[in-house]
PDB file of C-alpha atoms in Angstrom:
ATOM      1  CA  UNK K   1     -43.114  15.943  -3.955  1.00 57.00           C
ATOM      2  CA  UNK K   2     -39.338  16.469  -3.977  1.00 70.00           C
ATOM      3  CA  UNK K   3     -37.178  14.557  -1.551  1.00 79.00           C
ATOM      4  CA  UNK K   4     -35.346  16.725   1.050  1.00 80.00           C
ATOM      5  CA  UNK K   5     -32.001  15.239   0.016  1.00 83.00           C
ATOM      6  CA  UNK K   6     -32.640  16.252  -3.601  1.00 87.00           C
ATOM      7  CA  UNK K   7     -33.297  19.812  -2.480  1.00 89.00           C
ATOM      8  CA  UNK K   8     -30.084  19.804  -0.427  1.00 90.00           C
ATOM      9  CA  UNK K   9     -28.072  18.498  -3.366  1.00 90.00           C
ATOM     10  CA  UNK K  10     -29.591  21.116  -5.678  1.00 92.00           C
ATOM     11  CA  UNK K  11     -28.619  23.856  -3.208  1.00 93.00           C
ATOM     12  CA  UNK K  12     -25.088  22.440  -2.954  1.00 92.00           C
ATOM     13  CA  UNK K  13     -24.770  22.372  -6.746  1.00 94.00           C
ATOM     14  CA  UNK K  14     -26.068  25.944  -7.018  1.00 93.00           C
ATOM     15  CA  UNK K  15     -23.588  27.150  -4.399  1.00 92.00           C
ATOM     16  CA  UNK K  16     -20.750  25.283  -6.118  1.00 91.00           C
ATOM     17  CA  UNK K  17     -21.677  26.922  -9.409  1.00 92.00           C
ATOM     18  CA  UNK K  18     -21.739  30.376  -7.770  1.00 90.00           C
ATOM     19  CA  UNK K  19     -18.371  29.717  -6.118  1.00 87.00           C
ATOM     20  CA  UNK K  20     -16.816  28.646  -9.411  1.00 88.00           C
ATOM     21  CA  UNK K  21     -18.195  31.732 -11.162  1.00 89.00           C
ATOM     22  CA  UNK K  22     -16.649  34.005  -8.519  1.00 84.00           C
ATOM     23  CA  UNK K  23     -12.938  34.451  -8.375  1.00 76.00           C
ATOM     24  CA  UNK K  24     -10.931  33.065  -5.459  1.00 74.00           C
ATOM     25  CA  UNK K  25     -10.165  36.638  -4.398  1.00 78.00           C
ATOM     26  CA  UNK K  26     -13.835  37.610  -4.114  1.00 78.00           C
ATOM     27  CA  UNK K  27     -14.859  38.399  -0.532  1.00 83.00           C
ATOM     28  CA  UNK K  28     -18.139  36.439  -0.908  1.00 85.00           C
ATOM     29  CA  UNK K  29     -16.376  33.163  -1.701  1.00 86.00           C
ATOM     30  CA  UNK K  30     -15.558  32.308   1.928  1.00 86.00           C
ATOM     31  CA  UNK K  31     -19.136  32.694   3.134  1.00 89.00           C
ATOM     32  CA  UNK K  32     -20.466  30.659   0.200  1.00 89.00           C
ATOM     33  CA  UNK K  33     -17.962  27.880   0.931  1.00 90.00           C
ATOM     34  CA  UNK K  34     -19.084  27.854   4.582  1.00 92.00           C
ATOM     35  CA  UNK K  35     -22.731  27.606   3.513  1.00 93.00           C
ATOM     36  CA  UNK K  36     -21.886  24.766   1.132  1.00 92.00           C
ATOM     37  CA  UNK K  37     -19.995  22.857   3.832  1.00 93.00           C
ATOM     38  CA  UNK K  38     -22.923  23.233   6.239  1.00 93.00           C
ATOM     39  CA  UNK K  39     -25.274  21.854   3.583  1.00 92.00           C
ATOM     40  CA  UNK K  40     -22.875  18.973   2.879  1.00 91.00           C
ATOM     41  CA  UNK K  41     -22.876  18.075   6.564  1.00 88.00           C
ATOM     42  CA  UNK K  42     -26.690  18.111   6.576  1.00 88.00           C
ATOM     43  CA  UNK K  43     -26.791  15.901   3.473  1.00 89.00           C
ATOM     44  CA  UNK K  44     -24.286  13.481   4.967  1.00 87.00           C
ATOM     45  CA  UNK K  45     -26.265  13.284   8.210  1.00 83.00           C
ATOM     46  CA  UNK K  46     -29.467  12.674   6.249  1.00 84.00           C
ATOM     47  CA  UNK K  47     -27.750   9.927   4.255  1.00 86.00           C
ATOM     48  CA  UNK K  48     -26.324   8.235   7.338  1.00 85.00           C
ATOM     49  CA  UNK K  49     -29.613   8.389   9.220  1.00 82.00           C
ATOM     50  CA  UNK K  50     -31.208   6.374   6.404  1.00 84.00           C
ATOM     51  CA  UNK K  51     -28.606   3.603   6.566  1.00 87.00           C
ATOM     52  CA  UNK K  52     -29.461   0.210   7.997  1.00 90.00           C
ATOM     53  CA  UNK K  53     -28.437  -0.077  11.681  1.00 90.00           C
ATOM     54  CA  UNK K  54     -26.419  -3.231  10.971  1.00 93.00           C
ATOM     55  CA  UNK K  55     -24.389  -1.374   8.331  1.00 93.00           C
ATOM     56  CA  UNK K  56     -23.646   1.401  10.818  1.00 93.00           C
ATOM     57  CA  UNK K  57     -22.659  -1.116  13.511  1.00 94.00           C
ATOM     58  CA  UNK K  58     -20.407  -2.934  11.034  1.00 96.00           C
ATOM     59  CA  UNK K  59     -18.656   0.270  10.041  1.00 95.00           C
ATOM     60  CA  UNK K  60     -18.208   1.250  13.698  1.00 96.00           C
ATOM     61  CA  UNK K  61     -16.653  -2.155  14.418  1.00 97.00           C
ATOM     62  CA  UNK K  62     -14.304  -1.813  11.432  1.00 98.00           C
ATOM     63  CA  UNK K  63     -13.180   1.650  12.520  1.00 97.00           C
ATOM     64  CA  UNK K  64     -12.618   0.489  16.108  1.00 98.00           C
ATOM     65  CA  UNK K  65     -10.606  -2.457  14.759  1.00 98.00           C
ATOM     66  CA  UNK K  66      -8.430  -0.087  12.716  1.00 98.00           C
ATOM     67  CA  UNK K  67      -7.783   2.045  15.810  1.00 97.00           C
ATOM     68  CA  UNK K  68      -6.738  -1.054  17.738  1.00 97.00           C
ATOM     69  CA  UNK K  69      -4.425  -2.050  14.855  1.00 97.00           C
ATOM     70  CA  UNK K  70      -2.709   1.330  15.017  1.00 96.00           C
ATOM     71  CA  UNK K  71      -2.456   1.088  18.807  1.00 94.00           C
ATOM     72  CA  UNK K  72      -0.941  -2.404  18.522  1.00 94.00           C
ATOM     73  CA  UNK K  73       1.965  -0.983  16.503  1.00 93.00           C
ATOM     74  CA  UNK K  74       3.220   0.753  19.624  1.00 90.00           C
ATOM     75  CA  UNK K  75       5.773  -0.958  21.792  1.00 84.00           C
ATOM     76  CA  UNK K  76       5.902  -1.263  25.557  1.00 76.00           C
ATOM     77  CA  UNK K  77       8.656   0.053  27.735  1.00 68.00           C
ATOM     78  CA  UNK K  78      11.863  -1.912  27.750  1.00 66.00           C
ATOM     79  CA  UNK K  79      13.060  -3.708  30.855  1.00 66.00           C
ATOM     80  CA  UNK K  80      15.619  -0.979  31.513  1.00 64.00           C
ATOM     81  CA  UNK K  81      12.969   1.732  31.222  1.00 62.00           C
ATOM     82  CA  UNK K  82      10.634  -0.065  33.628  1.00 64.00           C
ATOM     83  CA  UNK K  83      13.404  -0.884  36.097  1.00 66.00           C
ATOM     84  CA  UNK K  84      14.831   2.642  36.181  1.00 63.00           C
ATOM     85  CA  UNK K  85      11.397   4.135  36.767  1.00 58.00           C
ATOM     86  CA  UNK K  86      11.525   7.784  37.757  1.00 60.00           C
ATOM     87  CA  UNK K  87      15.322   7.703  37.763  1.00 60.00           C
ATOM     88  CA  UNK K  88      15.634   7.361  34.012  1.00 57.00           C
ATOM     89  CA  UNK K  89      17.898  10.127  32.771  1.00 61.00           C
ATOM     90  CA  UNK K  90      16.971  10.048  29.089  1.00 61.00           C
ATOM     91  CA  UNK K  91      13.618  11.756  28.460  1.00 51.00           C
ATOM     92  CA  UNK K  92      13.729  10.539  24.859  1.00 54.00           C
ATOM     93  CA  UNK K  93      13.818   6.881  25.801  1.00 64.00           C
ATOM     94  CA  UNK K  94      13.624   4.131  23.201  1.00 73.00           C
ATOM     95  CA  UNK K  95       9.931   3.229  23.389  1.00 79.00           C
ATOM     96  CA  UNK K  96       8.863   6.843  23.753  1.00 80.00           C
ATOM     97  CA  UNK K  97      10.556   7.828  20.481  1.00 83.00           C
ATOM     98  CA  UNK K  98       9.048   4.931  18.564  1.00 87.00           C
ATOM     99  CA  UNK K  99       5.553   5.465  19.980  1.00 89.00           C
ATOM    100  CA  UNK K 100       5.752   9.205  19.288  1.00 91.00           C
ATOM    101  CA  UNK K 101       6.793   8.494  15.688  1.00 93.00           C
ATOM    102  CA  UNK K 102       3.824   6.128  15.323  1.00 95.00           C
ATOM    103  CA  UNK K 103       1.486   8.773  16.783  1.00 95.00           C
ATOM    104  CA  UNK K 104       2.873  11.391  14.393  1.00 96.00           C
ATOM    105  CA  UNK K 105       2.621   9.068  11.388  1.00 97.00           C
ATOM    106  CA  UNK K 106      -0.996   8.085  12.021  1.00 97.00           C
ATOM    107  CA  UNK K 107      -2.299  11.330  13.582  1.00 97.00           C
ATOM    108  CA  UNK K 108      -4.405  12.335  10.571  1.00 97.00           C
ATOM    109  CA  UNK K 109      -5.885   8.855  10.216  1.00 98.00           C
ATOM    110  CA  UNK K 110      -6.666   8.642  13.940  1.00 97.00           C
ATOM    111  CA  UNK K 111      -8.369  12.052  13.845  1.00 97.00           C
ATOM    112  CA  UNK K 112     -10.420  11.030  10.812  1.00 96.00           C
ATOM    113  CA  UNK K 113     -11.442   7.721  12.382  1.00 97.00           C
ATOM    114  CA  UNK K 114     -12.327   9.412  15.672  1.00 97.00           C
ATOM    115  CA  UNK K 115     -14.571  11.961  13.955  1.00 94.00           C
ATOM    116  CA  UNK K 116     -16.244   9.217  11.892  1.00 94.00           C
ATOM    117  CA  UNK K 117     -16.829   7.147  15.030  1.00 96.00           C
ATOM    118  CA  UNK K 118     -18.345  10.117  16.844  1.00 94.00           C
ATOM    119  CA  UNK K 119     -20.678  10.854  13.947  1.00 91.00           C
ATOM    120  CA  UNK K 120     -21.694   7.207  13.436  1.00 92.00           C
ATOM    121  CA  UNK K 121     -22.303   6.643  17.151  1.00 93.00           C
ATOM    122  CA  UNK K 122     -24.508   9.729  17.210  1.00 90.00           C
ATOM    123  CA  UNK K 123     -26.505   8.384  14.251  1.00 88.00           C
ATOM    124  CA  UNK K 124     -26.756   4.959  15.919  1.00 88.00           C
ATOM    125  CA  UNK K 125     -27.982   6.532  19.179  1.00 87.00           C
ATOM    126  CA  UNK K 126     -30.562   8.603  17.304  1.00 83.00           C
ATOM    127  CA  UNK K 127     -31.776   5.455  15.545  1.00 75.00           C
ATOM    128  CA  UNK K 128     -32.000   3.619  18.891  1.00 73.00           C
ATOM    129  CA  UNK K 129     -34.018   6.397  20.520  1.00 78.00           C
ATOM    130  CA  UNK K 130     -36.265   6.754  17.476  1.00 70.00           C
ATOM    131  CA  UNK K 131     -36.856   2.998  17.377  1.00 61.00           C
ATOM    132  CA  UNK K 132     -37.522   2.687  21.114  1.00 55.00           C
TER     133      UNK K 132
END
């Protein structure tokens, strides 16, 4: 009896082969790529749901730690910025520029980590409800 993940991988390989045989200008390529991505997401979810709960919790902790590391790079407002309060005349104040540059630099990594955390927390919650 074939494993469901093996069937998914066979379908992904078949779609990849069809995509490579078609030209990039073919109108069917986009729909085949979408189908392949949907199957990849299913395969990834199947893989993650079979992971040990401790491994998932460890990865979640590591990702949360990385987010806190990125957040710790930011600086607080200077004394002059805090003291001036709403009367500050420079909208591009010192700490704002630095923190915005940090946000811009790490935006892709933060988005990736956030999506991984969402997916892993969903898998962990499903495992908790299935085990309860």
